[in-house]
CSV table of C-alpha atoms in Angstrom, one decimal:
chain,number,residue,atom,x,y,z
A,507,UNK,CA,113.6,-148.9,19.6
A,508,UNK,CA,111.1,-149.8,22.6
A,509,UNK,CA,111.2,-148.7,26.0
A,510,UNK,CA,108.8,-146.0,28.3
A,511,UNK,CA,110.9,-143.2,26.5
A,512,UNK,CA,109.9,-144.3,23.4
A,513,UNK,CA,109.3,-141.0,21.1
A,514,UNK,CA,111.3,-138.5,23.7
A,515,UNK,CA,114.1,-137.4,21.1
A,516,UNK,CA,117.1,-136.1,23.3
A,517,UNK,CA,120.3,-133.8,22.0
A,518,UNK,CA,123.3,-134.5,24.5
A,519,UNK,CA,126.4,-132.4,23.8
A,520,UNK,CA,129.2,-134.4,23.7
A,521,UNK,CA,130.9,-134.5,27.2
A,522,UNK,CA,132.6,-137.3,29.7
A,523,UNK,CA,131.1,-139.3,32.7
A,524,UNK,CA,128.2,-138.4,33.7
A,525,UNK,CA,126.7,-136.4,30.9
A,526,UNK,CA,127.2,-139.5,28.9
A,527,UNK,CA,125.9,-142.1,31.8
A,528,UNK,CA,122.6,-139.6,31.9
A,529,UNK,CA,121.9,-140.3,28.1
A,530,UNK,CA,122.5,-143.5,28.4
A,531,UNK,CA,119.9,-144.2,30.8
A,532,UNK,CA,117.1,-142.6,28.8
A,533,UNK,CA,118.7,-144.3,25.7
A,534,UNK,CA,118.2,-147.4,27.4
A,535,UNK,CA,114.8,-146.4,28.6
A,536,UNK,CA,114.0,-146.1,24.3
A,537,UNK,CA,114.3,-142.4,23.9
A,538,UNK,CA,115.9,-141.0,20.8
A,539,UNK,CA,119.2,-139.9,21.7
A,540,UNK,CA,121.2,-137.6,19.6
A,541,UNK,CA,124.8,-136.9,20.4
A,542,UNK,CA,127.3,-134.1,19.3
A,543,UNK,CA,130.4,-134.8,18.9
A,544,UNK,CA,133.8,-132.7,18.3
A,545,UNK,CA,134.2,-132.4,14.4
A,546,UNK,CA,137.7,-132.5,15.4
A,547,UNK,CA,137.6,-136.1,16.5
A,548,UNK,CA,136.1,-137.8,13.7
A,549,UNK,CA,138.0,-140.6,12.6
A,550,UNK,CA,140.2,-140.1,15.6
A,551,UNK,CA,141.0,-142.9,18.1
A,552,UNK,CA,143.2,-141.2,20.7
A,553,UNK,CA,143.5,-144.7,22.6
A,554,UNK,CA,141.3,-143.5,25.4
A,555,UNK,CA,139.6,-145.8,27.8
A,556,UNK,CA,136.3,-143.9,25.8
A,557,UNK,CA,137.0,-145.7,23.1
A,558,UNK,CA,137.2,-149.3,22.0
A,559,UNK,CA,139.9,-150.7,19.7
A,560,UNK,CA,137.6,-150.6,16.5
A,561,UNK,CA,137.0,-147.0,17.0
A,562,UNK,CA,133.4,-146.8,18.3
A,563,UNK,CA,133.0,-145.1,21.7
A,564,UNK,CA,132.9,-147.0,25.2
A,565,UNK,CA,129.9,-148.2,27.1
A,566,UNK,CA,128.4,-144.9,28.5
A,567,UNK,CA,128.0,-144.2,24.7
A,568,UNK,CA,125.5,-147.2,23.9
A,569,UNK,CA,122.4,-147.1,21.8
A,570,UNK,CA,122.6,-144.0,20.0
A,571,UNK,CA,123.4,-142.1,17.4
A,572,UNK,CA,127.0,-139.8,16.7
A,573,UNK,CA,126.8,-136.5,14.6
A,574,UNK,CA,130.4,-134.4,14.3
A,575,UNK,CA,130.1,-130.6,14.7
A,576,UNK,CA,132.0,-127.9,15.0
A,577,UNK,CA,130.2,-125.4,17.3
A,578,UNK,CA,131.9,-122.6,16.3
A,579,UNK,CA,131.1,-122.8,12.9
A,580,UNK,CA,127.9,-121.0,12.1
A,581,UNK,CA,126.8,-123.1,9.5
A,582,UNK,CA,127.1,-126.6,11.6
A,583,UNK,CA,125.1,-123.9,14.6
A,584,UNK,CA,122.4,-123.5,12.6
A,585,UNK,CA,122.1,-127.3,11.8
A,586,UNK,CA,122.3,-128.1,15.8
A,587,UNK,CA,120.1,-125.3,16.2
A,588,UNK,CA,117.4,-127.3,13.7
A,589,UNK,CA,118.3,-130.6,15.5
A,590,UNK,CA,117.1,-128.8,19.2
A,591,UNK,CA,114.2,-127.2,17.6
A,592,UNK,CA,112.7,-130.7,17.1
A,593,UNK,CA,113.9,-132.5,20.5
A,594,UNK,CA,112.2,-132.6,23.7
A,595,UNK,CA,115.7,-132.3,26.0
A,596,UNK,CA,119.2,-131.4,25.6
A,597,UNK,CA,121.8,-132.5,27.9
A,598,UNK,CA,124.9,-130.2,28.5
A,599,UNK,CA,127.8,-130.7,30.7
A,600,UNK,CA,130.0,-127.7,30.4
A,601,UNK,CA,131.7,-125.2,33.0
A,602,UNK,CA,128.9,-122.7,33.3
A,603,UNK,CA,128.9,-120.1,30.9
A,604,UNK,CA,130.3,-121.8,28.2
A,605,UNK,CA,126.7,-122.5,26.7
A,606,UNK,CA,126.1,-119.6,26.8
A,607,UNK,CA,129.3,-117.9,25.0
A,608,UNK,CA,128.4,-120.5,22.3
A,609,UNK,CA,125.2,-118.6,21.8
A,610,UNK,CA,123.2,-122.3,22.6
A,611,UNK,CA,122.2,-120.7,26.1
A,612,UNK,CA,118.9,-121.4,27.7
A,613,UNK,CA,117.6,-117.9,27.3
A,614,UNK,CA,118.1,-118.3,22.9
A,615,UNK,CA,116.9,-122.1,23.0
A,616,UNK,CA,113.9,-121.7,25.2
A,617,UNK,CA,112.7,-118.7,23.3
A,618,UNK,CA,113.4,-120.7,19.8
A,619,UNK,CA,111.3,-124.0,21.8
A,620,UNK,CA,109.7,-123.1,25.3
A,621,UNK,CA,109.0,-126.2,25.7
A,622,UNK,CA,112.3,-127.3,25.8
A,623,UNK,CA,114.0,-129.2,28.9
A,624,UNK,CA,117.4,-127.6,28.9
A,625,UNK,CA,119.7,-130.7,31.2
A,626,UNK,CA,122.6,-129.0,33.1
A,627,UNK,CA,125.6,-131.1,34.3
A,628,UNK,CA,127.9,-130.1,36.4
A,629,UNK,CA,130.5,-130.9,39.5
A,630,UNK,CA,129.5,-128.0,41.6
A,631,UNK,CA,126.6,-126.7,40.0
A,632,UNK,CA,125.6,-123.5,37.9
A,633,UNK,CA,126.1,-120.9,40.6
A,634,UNK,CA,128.2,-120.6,44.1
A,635,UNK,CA,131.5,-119.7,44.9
A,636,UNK,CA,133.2,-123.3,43.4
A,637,UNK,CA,131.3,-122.9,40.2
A,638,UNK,CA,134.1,-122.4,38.0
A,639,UNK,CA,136.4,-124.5,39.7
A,640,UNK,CA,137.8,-127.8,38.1
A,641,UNK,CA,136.8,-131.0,40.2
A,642,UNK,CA,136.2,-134.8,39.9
A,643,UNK,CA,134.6,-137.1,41.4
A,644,UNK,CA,136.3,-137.8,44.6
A,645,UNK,CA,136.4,-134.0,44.9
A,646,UNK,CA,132.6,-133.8,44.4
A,647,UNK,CA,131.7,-136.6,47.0
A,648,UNK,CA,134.6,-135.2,49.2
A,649,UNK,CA,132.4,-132.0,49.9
A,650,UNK,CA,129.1,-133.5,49.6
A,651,UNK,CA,130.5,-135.1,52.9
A,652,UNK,CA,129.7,-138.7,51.1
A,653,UNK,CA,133.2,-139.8,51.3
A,654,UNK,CA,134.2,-139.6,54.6
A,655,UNK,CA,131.6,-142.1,55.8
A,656,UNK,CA,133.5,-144.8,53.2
A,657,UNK,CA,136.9,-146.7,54.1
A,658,UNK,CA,138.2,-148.3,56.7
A,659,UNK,CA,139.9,-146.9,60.2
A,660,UNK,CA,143.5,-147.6,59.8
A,661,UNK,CA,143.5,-146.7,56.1
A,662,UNK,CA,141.4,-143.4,55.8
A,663,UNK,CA,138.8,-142.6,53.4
A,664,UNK,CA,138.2,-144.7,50.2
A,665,UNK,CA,136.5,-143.4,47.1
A,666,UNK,CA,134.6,-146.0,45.1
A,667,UNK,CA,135.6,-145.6,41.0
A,668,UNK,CA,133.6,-142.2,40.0
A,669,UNK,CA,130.1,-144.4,41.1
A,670,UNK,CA,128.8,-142.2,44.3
A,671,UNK,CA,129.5,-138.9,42.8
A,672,UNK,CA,129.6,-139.2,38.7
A,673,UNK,CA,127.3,-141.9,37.9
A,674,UNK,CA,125.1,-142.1,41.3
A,675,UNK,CA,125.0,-138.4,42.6
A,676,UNK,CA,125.3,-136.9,38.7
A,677,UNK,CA,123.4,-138.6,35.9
A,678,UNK,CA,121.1,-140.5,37.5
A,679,UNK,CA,120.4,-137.8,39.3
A,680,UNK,CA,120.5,-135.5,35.7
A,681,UNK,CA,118.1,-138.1,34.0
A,682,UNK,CA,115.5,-138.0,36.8
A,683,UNK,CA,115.2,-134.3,36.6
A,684,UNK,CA,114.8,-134.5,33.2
A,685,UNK,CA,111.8,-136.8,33.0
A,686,UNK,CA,110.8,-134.8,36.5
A,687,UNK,CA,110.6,-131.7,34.0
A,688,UNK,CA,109.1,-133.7,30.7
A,689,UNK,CA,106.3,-134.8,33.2
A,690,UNK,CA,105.7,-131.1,34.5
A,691,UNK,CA,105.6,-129.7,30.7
A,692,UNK,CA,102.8,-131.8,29.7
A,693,UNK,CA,101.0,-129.8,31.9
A,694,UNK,CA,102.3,-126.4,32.0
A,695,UNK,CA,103.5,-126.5,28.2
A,696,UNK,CA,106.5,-124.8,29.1
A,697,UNK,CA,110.0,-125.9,29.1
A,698,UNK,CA,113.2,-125.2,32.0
A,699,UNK,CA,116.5,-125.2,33.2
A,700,UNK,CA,117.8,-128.9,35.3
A,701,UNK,CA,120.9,-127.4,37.2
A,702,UNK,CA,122.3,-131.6,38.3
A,703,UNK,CA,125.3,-130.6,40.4
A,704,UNK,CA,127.2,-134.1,41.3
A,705,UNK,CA,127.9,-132.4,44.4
A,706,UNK,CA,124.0,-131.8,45.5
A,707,UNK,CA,122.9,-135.2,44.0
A,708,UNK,CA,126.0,-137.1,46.2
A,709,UNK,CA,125.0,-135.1,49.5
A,710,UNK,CA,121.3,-136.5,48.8
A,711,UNK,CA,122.5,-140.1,48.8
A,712,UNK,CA,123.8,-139.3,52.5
A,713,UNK,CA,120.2,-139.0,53.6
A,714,UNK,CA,120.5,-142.8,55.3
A,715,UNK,CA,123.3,-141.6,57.3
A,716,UNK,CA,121.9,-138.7,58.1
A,717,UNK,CA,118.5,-140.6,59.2
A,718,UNK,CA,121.6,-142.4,61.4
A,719,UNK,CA,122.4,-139.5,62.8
A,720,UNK,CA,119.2,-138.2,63.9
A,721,UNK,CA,118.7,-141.4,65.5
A,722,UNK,CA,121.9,-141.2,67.5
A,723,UNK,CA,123.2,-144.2,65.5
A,724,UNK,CA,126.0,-142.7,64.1
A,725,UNK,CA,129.4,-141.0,64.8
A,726,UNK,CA,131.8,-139.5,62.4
A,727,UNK,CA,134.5,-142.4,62.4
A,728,UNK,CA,135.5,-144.5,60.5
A,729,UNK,CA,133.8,-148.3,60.7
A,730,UNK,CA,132.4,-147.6,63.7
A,731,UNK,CA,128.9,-147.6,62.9
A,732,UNK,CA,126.4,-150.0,61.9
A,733,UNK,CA,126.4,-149.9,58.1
A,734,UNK,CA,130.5,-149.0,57.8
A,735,UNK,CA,132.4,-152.3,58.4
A,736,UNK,CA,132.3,-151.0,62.0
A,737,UNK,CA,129.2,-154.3,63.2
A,738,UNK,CA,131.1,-157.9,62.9
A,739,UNK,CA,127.7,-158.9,61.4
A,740,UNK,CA,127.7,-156.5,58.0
A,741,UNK,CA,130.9,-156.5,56.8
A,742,UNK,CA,133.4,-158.1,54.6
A,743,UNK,CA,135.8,-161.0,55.3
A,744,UNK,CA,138.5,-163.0,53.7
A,745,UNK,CA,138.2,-166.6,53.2
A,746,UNK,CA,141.1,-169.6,53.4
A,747,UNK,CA,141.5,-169.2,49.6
A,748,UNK,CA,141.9,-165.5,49.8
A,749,UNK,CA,138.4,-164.8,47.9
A,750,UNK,CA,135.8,-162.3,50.1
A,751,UNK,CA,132.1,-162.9,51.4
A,752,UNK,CA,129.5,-160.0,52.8
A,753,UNK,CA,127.5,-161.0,55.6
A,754,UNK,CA,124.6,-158.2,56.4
A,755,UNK,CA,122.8,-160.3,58.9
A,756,UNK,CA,121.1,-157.3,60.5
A,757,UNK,CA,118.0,-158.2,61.6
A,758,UNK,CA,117.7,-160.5,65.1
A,759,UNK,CA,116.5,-163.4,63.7
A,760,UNK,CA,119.1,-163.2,60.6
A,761,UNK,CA,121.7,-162.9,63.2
A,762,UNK,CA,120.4,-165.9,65.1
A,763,UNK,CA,120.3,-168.5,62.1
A,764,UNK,CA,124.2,-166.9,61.1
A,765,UNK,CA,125.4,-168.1,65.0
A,766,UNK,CA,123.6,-171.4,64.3
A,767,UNK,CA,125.2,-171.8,60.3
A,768,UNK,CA,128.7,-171.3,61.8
A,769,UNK,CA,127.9,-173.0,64.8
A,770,UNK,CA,129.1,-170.3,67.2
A,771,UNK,CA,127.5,-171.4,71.1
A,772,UNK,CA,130.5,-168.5,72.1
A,773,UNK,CA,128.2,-166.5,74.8
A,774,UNK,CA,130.3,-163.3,74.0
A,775,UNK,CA,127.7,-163.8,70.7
A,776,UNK,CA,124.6,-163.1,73.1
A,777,UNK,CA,121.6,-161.7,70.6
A,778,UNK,CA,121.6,-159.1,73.4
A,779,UNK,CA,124.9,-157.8,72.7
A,780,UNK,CA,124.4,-157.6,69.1
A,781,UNK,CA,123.7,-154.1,69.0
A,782,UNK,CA,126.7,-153.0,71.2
A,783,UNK,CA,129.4,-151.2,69.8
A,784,UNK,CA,131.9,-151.9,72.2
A,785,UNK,CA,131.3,-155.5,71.6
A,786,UNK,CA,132.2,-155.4,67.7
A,787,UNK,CA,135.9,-155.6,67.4
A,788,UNK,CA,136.5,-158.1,69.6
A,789,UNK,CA,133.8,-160.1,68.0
A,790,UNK,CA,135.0,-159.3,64.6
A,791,UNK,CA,138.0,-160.5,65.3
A,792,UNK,CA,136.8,-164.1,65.9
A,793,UNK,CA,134.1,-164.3,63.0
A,794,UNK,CA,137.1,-163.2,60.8
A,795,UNK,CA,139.3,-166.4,62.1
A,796,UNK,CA,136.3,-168.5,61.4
A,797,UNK,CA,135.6,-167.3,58.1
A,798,UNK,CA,139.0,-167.4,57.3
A,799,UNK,CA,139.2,-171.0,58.3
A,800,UNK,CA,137.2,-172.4,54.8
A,801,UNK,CA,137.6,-172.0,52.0
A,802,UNK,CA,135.1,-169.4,50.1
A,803,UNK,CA,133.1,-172.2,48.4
A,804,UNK,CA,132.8,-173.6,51.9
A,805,UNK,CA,131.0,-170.6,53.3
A,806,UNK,CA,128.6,-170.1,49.8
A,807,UNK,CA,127.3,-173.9,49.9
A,808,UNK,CA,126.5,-173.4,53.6
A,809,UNK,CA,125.2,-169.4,53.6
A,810,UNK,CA,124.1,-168.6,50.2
A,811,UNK,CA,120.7,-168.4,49.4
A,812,UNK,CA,119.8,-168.6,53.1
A,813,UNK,CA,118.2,-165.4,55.5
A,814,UNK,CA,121.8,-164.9,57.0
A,815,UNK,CA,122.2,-162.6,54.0
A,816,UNK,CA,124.7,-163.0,52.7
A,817,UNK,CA,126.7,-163.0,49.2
A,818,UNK,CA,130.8,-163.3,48.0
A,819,UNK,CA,132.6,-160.6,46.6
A,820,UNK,CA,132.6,-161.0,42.7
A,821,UNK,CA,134.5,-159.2,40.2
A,822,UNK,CA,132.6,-158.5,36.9
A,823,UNK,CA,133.2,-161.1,35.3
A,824,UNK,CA,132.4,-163.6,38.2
A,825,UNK,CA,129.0,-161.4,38.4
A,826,UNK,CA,128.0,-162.0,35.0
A,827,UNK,CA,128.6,-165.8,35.4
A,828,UNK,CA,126.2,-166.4,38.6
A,829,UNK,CA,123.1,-168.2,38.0
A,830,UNK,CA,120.9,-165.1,40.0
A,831,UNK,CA,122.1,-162.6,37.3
A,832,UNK,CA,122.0,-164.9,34.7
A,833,UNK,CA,118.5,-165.7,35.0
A,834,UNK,CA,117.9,-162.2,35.2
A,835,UNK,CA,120.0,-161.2,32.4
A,836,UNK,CA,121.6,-158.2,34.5
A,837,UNK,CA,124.7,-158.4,32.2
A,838,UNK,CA,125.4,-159.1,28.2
A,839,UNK,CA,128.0,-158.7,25.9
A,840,UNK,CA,128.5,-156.6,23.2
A,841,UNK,CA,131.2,-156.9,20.9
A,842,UNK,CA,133.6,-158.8,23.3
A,843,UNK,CA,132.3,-155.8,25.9
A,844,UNK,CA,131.0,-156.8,29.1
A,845,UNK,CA,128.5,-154.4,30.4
A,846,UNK,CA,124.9,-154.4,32.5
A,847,UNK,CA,121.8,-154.3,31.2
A,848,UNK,CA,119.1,-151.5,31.2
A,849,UNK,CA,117.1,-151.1,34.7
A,850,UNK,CA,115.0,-151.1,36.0
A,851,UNK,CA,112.4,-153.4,34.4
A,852,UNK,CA,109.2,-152.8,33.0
A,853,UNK,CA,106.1,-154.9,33.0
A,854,UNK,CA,105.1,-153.5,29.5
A,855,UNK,CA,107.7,-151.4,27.9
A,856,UNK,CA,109.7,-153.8,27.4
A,857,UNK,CA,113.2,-151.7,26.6
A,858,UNK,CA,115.3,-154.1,24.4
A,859,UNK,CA,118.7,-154.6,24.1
A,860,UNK,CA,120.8,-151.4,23.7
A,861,UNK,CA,122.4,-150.9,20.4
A,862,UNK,CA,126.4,-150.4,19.9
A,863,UNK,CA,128.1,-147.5,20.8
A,864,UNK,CA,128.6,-145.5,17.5
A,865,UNK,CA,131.5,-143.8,15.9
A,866,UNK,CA,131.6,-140.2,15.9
A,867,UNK,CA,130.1,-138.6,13.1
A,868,UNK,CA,129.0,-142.1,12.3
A,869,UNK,CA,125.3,-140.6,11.5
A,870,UNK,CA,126.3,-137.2,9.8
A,871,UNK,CA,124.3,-138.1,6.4
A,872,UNK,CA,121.5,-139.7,8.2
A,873,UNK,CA,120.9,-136.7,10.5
A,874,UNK,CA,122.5,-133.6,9.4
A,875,UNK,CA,122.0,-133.8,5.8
């Protein structure tokens, strides 16, 4: 195990989405990573998308190690209790107050270890009057006000796939607290509570449009803004063989060498009307008829690589396959599983390659015994 986390030893309580995607991330960065599983579900393999036709867990469950326990049970308690006693972090993604009932609150574990970093995940966070509530993702980003700045005008508000709110605005923002907290110990030699709502971490990643906003560069409607689809120069368009292309061709002098690449002299393409909304859909409608006059392969030997900025729309699969990624190394496969690699990178700590996702209760003997 290598990595800038090398030596942090984490307990994560078994959970779904972000909790998981949060140890994952310090796995990755080579922390020791502990997870507790549901006793219940040894052996099991319920065909969930968690789990992968041998058995082991999914993705978001890479590079560390599966114990089974029965929370309830006072003797397996005890034995998690011992586990926590020796770790730096937990991380916990129940409703609030379930902890708690379980007697694994933060008052009884940061008396048994003060030094402890007790990680809280959640949708809407530890207190307020939605605490309790059920939620998911699209709910989450939904109120953080995330979502209603994503889609386009005639079809209303898209959510992307659990990345904005989950992933993005949950455990990325749960693992940064944590290490935020680990950093703070070292000095203070106490331990404390990370309340991660998904909800407060997604209305942070709205600071860009609310810089927007301040600057009077932004109105709440749908693509007709500068970074929303709503500019004929940053947006998406559909090629001859029905495969897409982004163009982000911001800047001035971006813009300039995209009229020369496609060869538009049309004057209704000044550089001084670049910036004027009232120009756009008119304007989009004729870079859309040129674009969709080649064929995708067309537009990537003339645009790719140059300052237009510019890239096509790739699935996965495509992604993994392009030279820039594969030079990089930005995905691999494990076990027929395509998946991206650790970021970001590090000049010294090295991390390596994270290990398989295990089977639950797959390190019982090693760990509990």
């Amino acid at each position: 195990m290598s990595g800038p986390l090398k030596g942090l030893k984490v307990i994560e309580f078994g959970g779904i989405g972000p909790g998981p995607f949060c140890a994952m991330l310090l796995s990755d960065m080579g922390a020791d990573v502990i997870r507790l599983d549901r006793k219940a579900e040894k052996g099991k393999d319920r065909g969930e998308g968690a789990f992968l036709a041998s058995g082991r867990r999914g993705v978001l469950h890479r590079g560390r190690r599966s114990v089974a326990v029965d929370l309830k049970d006072p003797q397996d308690k005890e034995k998690v209790l011992q586990l926590i006693d020796g770790a730096d972090a937990i991380i916990e993604g129940y409703r609030p107050g379930v902890m708690e009932r379980l007697g694994l609150g933060p008052d009884v574990l940061l008396a048994r270890h003060p030094r402890l970093v007790y990680g809280r995940m959640t949708g809407w966070g530890q207190d307020g009057p939605m605490a309790q509530a059920a939620g998911h993702d699209i709910n989450y980003i939904a109120l953080s006000g995330a979502l209603s700045t994503i889609g386009r005008a005639q079809g209303g508000p898209v959510a992307p796939p659990a990345m904005i709110g989950d992933l993005g605005g949950g455990g990325m923002m749960l693992a940064f607290g944590i290490v935020c907290a680990l950093l703070e110990a070292r000095n203070s030699g106490k331990g404390q509570v990370v309340d991660a709502a998904i909800v407060d971490g997604a209305a942070l990643l709205t600071s860009i449009v609310c810089d927007l906003k301040s600057l009077g560069l932004w109105q709440n409607k749908l693509q007709s803004n500068l970074l929303d689809g709503g500019a004929h120069f940053y947006d998406t368009y559909e090629c001859a063989d029905g495969q897409w292309i982004s163009i982000g061709s911001l800047e001035p002098q971006f813009y300039t060498l995209l009229l020369e690449k496609l060869g538009i002299t049309d004057p209704d393409f000044a550089l001084s009307r670049q910036r004027d909304p009232a120009a756009w859909p008119g304007l989009k409608r004729k870079i859309a008829d040129i674009f969709r006059s080649q064929p995708s392969s067309h537009w990537r030997a003339l645009l790719e690589g140059t300052d237009v900025c510019f890239a096509p729309v790739l699935t996965l699969e495509e992604a993994a396959q392009h030279p820039h990624n594969r030079a990089r190394g930005t995905f691999f496969e494990r076990e027929g599983i395509l998946q991206p690699a650790p970021a970001p990178r590090f000049s010294r700590t090295v991390p390596g390659q994270p290990g398989p996702s295990p089977y639950i209760g797959e390190h019982d003997d090693e760990i509990l015994k």
